[in-house]
Structure formats: structure tokens, C-alpha cells
Coordinates of C-alpha atoms and ligand atoms in Angstrom, one line a residue:
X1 CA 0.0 0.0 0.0
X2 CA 1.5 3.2 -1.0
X3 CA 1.8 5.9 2.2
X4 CA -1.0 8.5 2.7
X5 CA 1.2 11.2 3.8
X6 CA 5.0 12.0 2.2
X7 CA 7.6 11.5 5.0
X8 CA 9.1 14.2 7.1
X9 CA 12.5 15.2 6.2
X10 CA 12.7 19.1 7.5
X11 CA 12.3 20.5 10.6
X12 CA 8.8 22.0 9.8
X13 CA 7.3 18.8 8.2
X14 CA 6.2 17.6 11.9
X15 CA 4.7 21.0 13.0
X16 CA 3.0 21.1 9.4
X17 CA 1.6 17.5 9.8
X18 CA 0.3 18.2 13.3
X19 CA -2.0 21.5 12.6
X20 CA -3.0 19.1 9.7
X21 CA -4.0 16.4 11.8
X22 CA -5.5 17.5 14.4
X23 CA -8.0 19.6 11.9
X24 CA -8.9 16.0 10.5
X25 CA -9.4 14.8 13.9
X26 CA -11.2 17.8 14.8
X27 CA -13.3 17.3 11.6
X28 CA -14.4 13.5 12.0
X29 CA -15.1 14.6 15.3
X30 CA -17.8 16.7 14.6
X31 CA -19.0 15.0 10.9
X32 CA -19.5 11.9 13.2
X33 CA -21.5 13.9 16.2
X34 CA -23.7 15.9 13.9
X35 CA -24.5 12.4 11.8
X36 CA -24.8 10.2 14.6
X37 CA -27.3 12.9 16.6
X38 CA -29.2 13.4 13.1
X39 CA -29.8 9.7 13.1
X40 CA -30.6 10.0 17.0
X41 CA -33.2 12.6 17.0
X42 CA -34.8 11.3 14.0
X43 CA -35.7 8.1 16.0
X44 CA -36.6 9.9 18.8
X45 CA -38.7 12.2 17.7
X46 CA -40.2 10.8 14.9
X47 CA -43.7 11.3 14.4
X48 CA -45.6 8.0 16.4
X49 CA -49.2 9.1 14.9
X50 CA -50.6 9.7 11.8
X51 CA -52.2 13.3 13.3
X52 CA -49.2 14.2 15.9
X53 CA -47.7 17.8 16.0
X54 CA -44.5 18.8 17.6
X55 CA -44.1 21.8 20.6
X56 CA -43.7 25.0 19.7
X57 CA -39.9 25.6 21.0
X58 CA -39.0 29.1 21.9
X59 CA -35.0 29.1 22.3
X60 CA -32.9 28.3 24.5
X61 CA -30.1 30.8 25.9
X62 CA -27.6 28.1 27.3
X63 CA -28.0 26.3 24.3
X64 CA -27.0 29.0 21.9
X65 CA -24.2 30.7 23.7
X66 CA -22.9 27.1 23.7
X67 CA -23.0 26.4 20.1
X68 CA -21.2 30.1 19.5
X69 CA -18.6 30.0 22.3
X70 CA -17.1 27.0 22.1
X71 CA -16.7 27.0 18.2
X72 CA -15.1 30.4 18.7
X73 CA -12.3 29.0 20.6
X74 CA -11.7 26.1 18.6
X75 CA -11.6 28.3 15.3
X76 CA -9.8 30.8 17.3
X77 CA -7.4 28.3 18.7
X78 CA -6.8 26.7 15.1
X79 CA -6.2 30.7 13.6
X80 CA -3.2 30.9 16.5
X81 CA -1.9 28.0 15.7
X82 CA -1.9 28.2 11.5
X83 CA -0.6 31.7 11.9
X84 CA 2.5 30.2 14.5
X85 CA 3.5 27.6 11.5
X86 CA 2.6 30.1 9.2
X87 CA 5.3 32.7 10.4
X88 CA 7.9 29.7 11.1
X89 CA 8.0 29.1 7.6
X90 CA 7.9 32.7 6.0
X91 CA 11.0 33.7 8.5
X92 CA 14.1 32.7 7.7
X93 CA 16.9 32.5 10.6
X94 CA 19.6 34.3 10.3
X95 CA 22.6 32.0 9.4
X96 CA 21.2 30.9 6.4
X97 CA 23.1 28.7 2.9
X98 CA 21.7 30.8 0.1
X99 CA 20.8 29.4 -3.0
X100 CA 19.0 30.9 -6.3
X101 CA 16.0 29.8 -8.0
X102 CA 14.8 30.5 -11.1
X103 CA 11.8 28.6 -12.8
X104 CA 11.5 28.5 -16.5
X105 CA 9.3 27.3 -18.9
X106 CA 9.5 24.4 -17.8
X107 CA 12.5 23.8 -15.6
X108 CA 14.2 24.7 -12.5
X109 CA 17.7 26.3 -12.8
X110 CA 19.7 26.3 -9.4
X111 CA 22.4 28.7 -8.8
X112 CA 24.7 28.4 -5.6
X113 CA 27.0 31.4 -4.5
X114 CA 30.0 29.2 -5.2
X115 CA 29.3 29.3 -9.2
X116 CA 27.8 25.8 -9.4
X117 CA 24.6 25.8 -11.7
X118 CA 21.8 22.9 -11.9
X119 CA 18.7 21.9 -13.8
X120 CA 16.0 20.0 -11.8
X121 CA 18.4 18.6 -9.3
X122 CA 19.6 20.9 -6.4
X123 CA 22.0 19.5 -3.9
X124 CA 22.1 20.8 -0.1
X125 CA 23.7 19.7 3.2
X126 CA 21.8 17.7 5.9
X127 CA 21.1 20.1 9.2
X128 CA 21.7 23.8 7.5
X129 CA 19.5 26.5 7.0
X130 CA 18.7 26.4 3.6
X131 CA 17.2 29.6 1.8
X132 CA 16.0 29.7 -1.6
X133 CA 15.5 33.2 -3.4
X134 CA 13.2 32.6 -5.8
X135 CA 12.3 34.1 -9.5
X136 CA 10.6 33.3 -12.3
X137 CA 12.2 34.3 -16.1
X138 CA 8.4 34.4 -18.0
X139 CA 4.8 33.2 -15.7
X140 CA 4.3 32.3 -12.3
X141 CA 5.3 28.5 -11.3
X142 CA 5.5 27.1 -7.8
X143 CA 8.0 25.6 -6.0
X144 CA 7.0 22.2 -3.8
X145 CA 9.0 19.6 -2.2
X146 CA 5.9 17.7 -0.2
X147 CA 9.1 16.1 2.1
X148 CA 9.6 18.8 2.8
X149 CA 6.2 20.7 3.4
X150 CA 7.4 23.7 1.2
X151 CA 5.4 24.9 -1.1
X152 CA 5.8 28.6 -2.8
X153 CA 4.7 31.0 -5.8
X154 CA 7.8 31.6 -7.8
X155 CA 6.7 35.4 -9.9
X156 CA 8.5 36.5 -12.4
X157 CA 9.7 40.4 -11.7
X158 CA 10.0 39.5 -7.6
X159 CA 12.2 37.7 -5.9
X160 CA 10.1 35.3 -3.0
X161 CA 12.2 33.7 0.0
X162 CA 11.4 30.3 1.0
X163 CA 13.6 28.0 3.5
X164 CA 13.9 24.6 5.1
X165 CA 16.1 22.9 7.5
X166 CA 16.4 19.2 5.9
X167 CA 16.6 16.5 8.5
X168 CA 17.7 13.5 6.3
X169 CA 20.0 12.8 3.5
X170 CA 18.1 11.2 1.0
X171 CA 16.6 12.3 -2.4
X172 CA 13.1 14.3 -2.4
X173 CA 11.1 14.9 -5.2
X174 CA 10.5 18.6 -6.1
X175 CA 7.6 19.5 -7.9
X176 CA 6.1 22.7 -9.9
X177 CA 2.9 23.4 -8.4
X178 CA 0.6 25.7 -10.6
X179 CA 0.0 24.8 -14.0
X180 CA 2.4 27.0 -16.5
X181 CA 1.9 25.3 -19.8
X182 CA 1.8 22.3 -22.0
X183 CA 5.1 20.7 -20.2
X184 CA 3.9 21.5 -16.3
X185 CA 3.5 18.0 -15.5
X186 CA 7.6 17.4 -16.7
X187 CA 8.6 20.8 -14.7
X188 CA 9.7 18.0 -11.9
X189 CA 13.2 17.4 -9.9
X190 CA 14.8 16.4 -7.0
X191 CA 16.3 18.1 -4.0
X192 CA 19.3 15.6 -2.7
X193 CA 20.2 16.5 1.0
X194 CA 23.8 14.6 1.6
X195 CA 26.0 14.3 4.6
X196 CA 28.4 17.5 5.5
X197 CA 31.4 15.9 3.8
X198 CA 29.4 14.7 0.9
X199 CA 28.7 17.5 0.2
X200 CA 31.7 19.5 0.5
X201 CA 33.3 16.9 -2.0
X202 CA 30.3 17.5 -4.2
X203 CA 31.1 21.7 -3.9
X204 CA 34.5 21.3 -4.9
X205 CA 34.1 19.6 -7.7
X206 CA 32.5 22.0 -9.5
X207 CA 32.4 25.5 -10.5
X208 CA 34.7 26.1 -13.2
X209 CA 33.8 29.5 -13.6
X210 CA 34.6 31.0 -9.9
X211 CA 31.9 32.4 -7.4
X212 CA 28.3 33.9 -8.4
X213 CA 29.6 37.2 -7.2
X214 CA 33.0 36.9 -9.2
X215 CA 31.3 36.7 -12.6
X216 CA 28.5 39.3 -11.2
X217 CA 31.7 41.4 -10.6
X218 CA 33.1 41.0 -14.2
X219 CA 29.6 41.5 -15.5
X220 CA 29.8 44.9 -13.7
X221 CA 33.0 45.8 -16.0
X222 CA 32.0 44.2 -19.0
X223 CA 28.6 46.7 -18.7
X224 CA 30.8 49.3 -18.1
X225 CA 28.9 49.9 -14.9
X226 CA 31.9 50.6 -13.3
X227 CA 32.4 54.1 -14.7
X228 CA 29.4 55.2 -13.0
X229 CA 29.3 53.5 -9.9
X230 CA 32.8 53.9 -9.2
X231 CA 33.9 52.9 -5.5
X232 CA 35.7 56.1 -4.5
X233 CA 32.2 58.2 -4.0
X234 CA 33.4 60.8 -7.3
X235 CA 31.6 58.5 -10.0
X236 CA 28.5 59.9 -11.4
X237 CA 26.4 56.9 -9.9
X238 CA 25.9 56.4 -6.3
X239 CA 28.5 54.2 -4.5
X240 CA 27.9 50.3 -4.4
X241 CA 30.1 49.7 -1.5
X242 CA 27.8 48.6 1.5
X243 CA 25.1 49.4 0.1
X244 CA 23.1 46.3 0.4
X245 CA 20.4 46.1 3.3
X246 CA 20.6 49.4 4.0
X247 CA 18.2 52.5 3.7
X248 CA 18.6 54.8 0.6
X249 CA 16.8 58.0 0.4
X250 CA 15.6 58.4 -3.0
X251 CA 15.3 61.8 -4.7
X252 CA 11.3 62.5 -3.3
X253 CA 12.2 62.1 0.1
X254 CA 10.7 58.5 0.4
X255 CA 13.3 56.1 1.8
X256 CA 13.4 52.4 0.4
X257 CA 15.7 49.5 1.7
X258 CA 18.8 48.5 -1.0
X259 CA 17.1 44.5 -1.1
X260 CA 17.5 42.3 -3.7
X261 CA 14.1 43.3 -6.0
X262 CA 15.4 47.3 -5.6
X263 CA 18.8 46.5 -7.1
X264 CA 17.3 44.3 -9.6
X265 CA 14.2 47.8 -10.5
X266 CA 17.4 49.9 -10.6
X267 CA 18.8 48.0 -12.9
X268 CA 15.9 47.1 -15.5
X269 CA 14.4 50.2 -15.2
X270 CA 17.0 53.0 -13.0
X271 CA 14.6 55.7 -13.6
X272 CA 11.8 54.7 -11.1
X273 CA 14.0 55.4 -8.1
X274 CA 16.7 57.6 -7.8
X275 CA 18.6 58.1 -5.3
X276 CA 18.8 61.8 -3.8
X277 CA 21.5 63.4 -5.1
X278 CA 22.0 61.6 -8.1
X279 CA 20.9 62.7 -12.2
X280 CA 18.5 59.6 -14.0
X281 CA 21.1 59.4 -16.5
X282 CA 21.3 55.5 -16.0
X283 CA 20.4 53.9 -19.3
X284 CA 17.7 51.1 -18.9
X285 CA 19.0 47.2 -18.6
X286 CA 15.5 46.1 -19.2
X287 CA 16.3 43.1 -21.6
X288 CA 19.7 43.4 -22.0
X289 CA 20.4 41.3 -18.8
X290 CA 19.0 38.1 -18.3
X291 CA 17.7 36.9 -14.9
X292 CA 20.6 35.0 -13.9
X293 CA 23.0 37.8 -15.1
X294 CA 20.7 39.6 -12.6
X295 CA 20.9 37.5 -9.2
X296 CA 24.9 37.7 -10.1
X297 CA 25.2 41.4 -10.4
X298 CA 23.1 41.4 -7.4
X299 CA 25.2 38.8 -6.0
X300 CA 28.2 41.4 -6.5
X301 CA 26.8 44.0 -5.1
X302 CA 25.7 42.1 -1.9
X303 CA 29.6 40.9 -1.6
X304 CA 30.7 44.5 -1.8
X305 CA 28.3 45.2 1.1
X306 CA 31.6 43.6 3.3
X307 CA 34.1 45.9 1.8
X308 CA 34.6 49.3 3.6
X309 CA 33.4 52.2 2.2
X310 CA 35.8 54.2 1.0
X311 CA 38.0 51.0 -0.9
X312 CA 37.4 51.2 -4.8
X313 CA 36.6 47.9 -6.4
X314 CA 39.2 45.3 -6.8
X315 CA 39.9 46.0 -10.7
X316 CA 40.4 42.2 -11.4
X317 CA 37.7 39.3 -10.5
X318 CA 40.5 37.1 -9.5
X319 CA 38.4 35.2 -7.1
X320 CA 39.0 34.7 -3.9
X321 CA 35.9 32.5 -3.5
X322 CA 36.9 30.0 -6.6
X323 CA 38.8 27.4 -4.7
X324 CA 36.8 27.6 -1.5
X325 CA 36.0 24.7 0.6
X326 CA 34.4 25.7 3.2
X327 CA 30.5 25.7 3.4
X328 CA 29.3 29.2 1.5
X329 CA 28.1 32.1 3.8
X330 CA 26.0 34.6 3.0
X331 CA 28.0 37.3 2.8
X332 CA 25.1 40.0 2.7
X333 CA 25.3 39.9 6.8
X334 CA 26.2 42.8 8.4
Ligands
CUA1 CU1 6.1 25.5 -13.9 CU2 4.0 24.4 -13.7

């Protein structure tokens, strides 16, 4: 017999699977009380003459302040619990392995900070914090790995976090959950959670083409972005050094935090914020970059967010990162 439920192999698969359960407990309960006293009264008080007519009935106070109160707390009850689970999984902890996603018509493209790419297979650690920054390059798919209880929109033009903490090495099946065309059905994968050292043997032996952030840094020069957004503060662009996560006040007076979908707006279309101070000279990228050009420009400018301010930018992408063995950090921190 096949199993009813996928097994558990995060940390939020349990907490998922009880709120579940208990609303099918909590269901059955009451199908099988309302059936069973239907079938009850309807022997009780059937009609035993042919010319019998029931009591009038005029309310009955306990009665209906019973029937409201004590569904209120239930309901209430299950809202505080959904909403607990709920926040659990839209919060990602701090120390966190960060990992691209970008669903296409119709596959899944994985790209880790180390420079190692993959189609429909994605390949984490056992017992990390795993975050997935999600995008889509043309309609809205859905990321869902049922193991896992994780189960996400992926939009095209936003960028939507998801995480899990994966309890068990093993393979898990990954699924796109909202229908995006003729192939949706074949828009499937696998997520393979191996042992620490597995995995670091796996890292290493890829990645021929350094860091995400080293070729989001030579993308910078070969755009000529660097003439602009020079790191000494007398470009004509606003300095990218530290910028990332922080709070830039834009030429209106509104404020707006430097996250990932800002730098991506200010790069497809610069003219929608600017930042105080600055001209909207910056020519549009809208179509000229592609979305994974995109996460690795905004890759570089999250690793410059390390750098102090007043250093320029390293003028070759000789990377540090390329030979790097030891499990990838998100460097965006403060
Ligand atoms: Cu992508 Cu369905």
C-alpha cells in the first residue's frame, strides 16, 4: 500500500503534519456527532401518529451561547496555531546557505553562490539553514518539495524567499505546483540533501567559472557599470560599496531598503528610483540582462556590502571564493 502522507525530512514537516492532523481529527469529530445525533433525533422524535404535532420551542439561551462559544475558541485556537507555523516558515533565521532559484518554462535552474549551476536537481547539506531566493524568467510557477512541506509561488519580476532545514540525506522529489503550460506536469526534480562531507566533496568539484559574485563582478565591468558606480564616492552613480540592506533615500524624500528586488528595478528600469542626489542618466538594462546575469550582479553588489566604504573595487575578478571549501556564507550579513 502506497503511504498517505510524504515522510518528514525538514524540521517543519512535523509541526506542518500536526496543525493538519489534528484539523482532521477535529473534523471527524464533529462529521460523526452531527451524523450520529441526526440519526438520534430522527428516532426519537419521529412522528408516532398519523395526526401528531411537535411543541412549539422558543429558544434556549444556554443552548446557543454554547454552540457560538465554544466553536469560537476552537476556530480561534486553530487561527493561533496556523498563523505560528505560518510565520515559522515565512522567517528565515539568520545564518542561512543561500541558493538561487529560477523557474523557467519548464525547468528549474539552481544557482549556488559558489558558481555551481543545476537543472532540476539541487544538492544541499543535511542540518543547515537552507534559503531559496526565488524568481521566475516568463509566468508564475510554484516551487513544492511535499518532504519537505514547502510549497511557494515563484513570480516573475519579484524575488520570493522560501527555507527549510532538511533533517535527512536522501533524495526528495520537487515539484512545480501551478499549471504554466503544456510541459507543467515534466517541470519535476529532485532536491538531494547529503551528509556535510558529501557535500563539500560535491562543492568542490565543481564551478569552473569561480563564485556567483566573481562573474556578477566581471559583469559589472564588462557593462561598463563601473564608470558610474565607481567605489571612490566621485563617480556619477551612487556608490555600491555597503550598500546592500541598508536605507537609501531616494530623490522624493521616500526612503526604500537596498534588497535584492530594488537592485534588480534599478537595474531594469534606473529611472523609477533615484537616489537623492543623483541625475537619472542611467540607461535602462530592461532586456539586455538576463535573470541569472541579474541574481549575479546582485550577487556582486551584496559581496561588496563587506568591503569598507571608501575602498574602490578590486579592478580584477581574480576570485577569492573559486577554490573555496568551506560551506558558503551569506555574505550579505552585516
Ligand atoms: Cu512551472 Cu507548472
Amino acid at each position: 500500500m502506497p503511504p498517505l502522507f510524504p515522510e518528514r525530512a525538514s524540521t517543519m514537516a512535523g509541526r506542518v503534519d500536526a496543525l493538519y492532523f489534528f484539523l482532521l481529527a477535529l473534523s471527524a469529530f464533529f462529521a460523526l456527532l452531527i451524523a450520529g445525533l441526526i440519526v438520534y433525533f430522527a428516532v426519537k422524535y419521529r412522528r408516532r401518529a398519523p395526526d401528531s404535532v411537535g411543541d412549539r420551542i422558543h429558544g434556549g439561551t444556554a443552548l446557543e451561547v454554547t454552540w457560538t462559544v465554544v466553536p469560537f475558541i476552537i476556530t480561534m485556537g486553530i487561527f493561533v496555531w496556523g498563523a505560528s507555523v505560518y510565520f515559522a516558515m515565512a522567517t528565515p533565521p539568520e545564518d542561512t546557505l543561500n541558493i538561487y532559484v529560477v523557474g523557467k518554462q519548464w525547468m528549474w535552474k539552481f544557482q549556488h553562490l559558489d558558481g555551481q549551476r543545476e537543472i532540476n536537481e539541487l544538492h544541499v547539506p543535511v542540518g543547515r539553514n537552507v534559503k531559496l531566493i526565488t524568481t521566475s524568467e516568463d509566468v508564475i510557477h510554484d516551487f513544492f518539495v511535499p518532504a519537505f512541506r514547502m510549497k511557494a509561488d515563484v513570480l516573475p519580476g519579484r524575488y520570493v524567499s522560501l527555507w527549510f532545514h532538511p533533517t535527512r540525506p536522501g533524495r526528495y522529489q520537487l515539484f512545480c505546483a501551478e499549471y504554466c503550460g503544456t510541459q507543467h506536469s515534466k517541470m519535476i526534480g529532485e532536491v538531494v540533501v547529503m551528509d556535510p562531507t558529501e557535500y563539500q566533496t560535491w562543492l568542490s568539484g565543481g564551478a569552473p567559472e569561480g563564485s556567483l559574485a566573481s562573474s556578477g563582478e566581471k559583469l559589472f565591468q564588462d557593462l561598463a557599470c563601473i564608470t558610474c558606480h565607481r567605489g571612490d564616492a566621485q563617480g556619477r552613480g551612487p556608490v555600491l560599496q555597503g550598500l546592500f540592506g541598508k536605507t537609501v533615500t531616494l530623490q522624493n524624500g521616500e526612503t526604500v531598503v537596498a534588497d535584492e528586488a530594488y537592485i534588480r528595478e534599478s537595474i531594469l528600469n534606473p529611472g523609477a528610483k533615484i537616489t537623492a542626489g543623483f541625475q537619472p542618466i542611467m540607461p535602462a538594462f530592461q532586456g539586455l540582462v538576463s535573470e541569472e546575469q541579474l541574481l549575479a550582479l546582485i550577487e556582486y553588489v551584496k559581496s561588496l556590502g563587506t568591503q569598507p566604504q571608501v575602498e574602490p573595487a578590486r579592478p580584477t575578478p581574480s576570485g577569492p571564493a573559486a577554490g573555496e571549501a568551506t560551506p558558503v556564507k551569506d555574505k550579505s550579513k552585516k
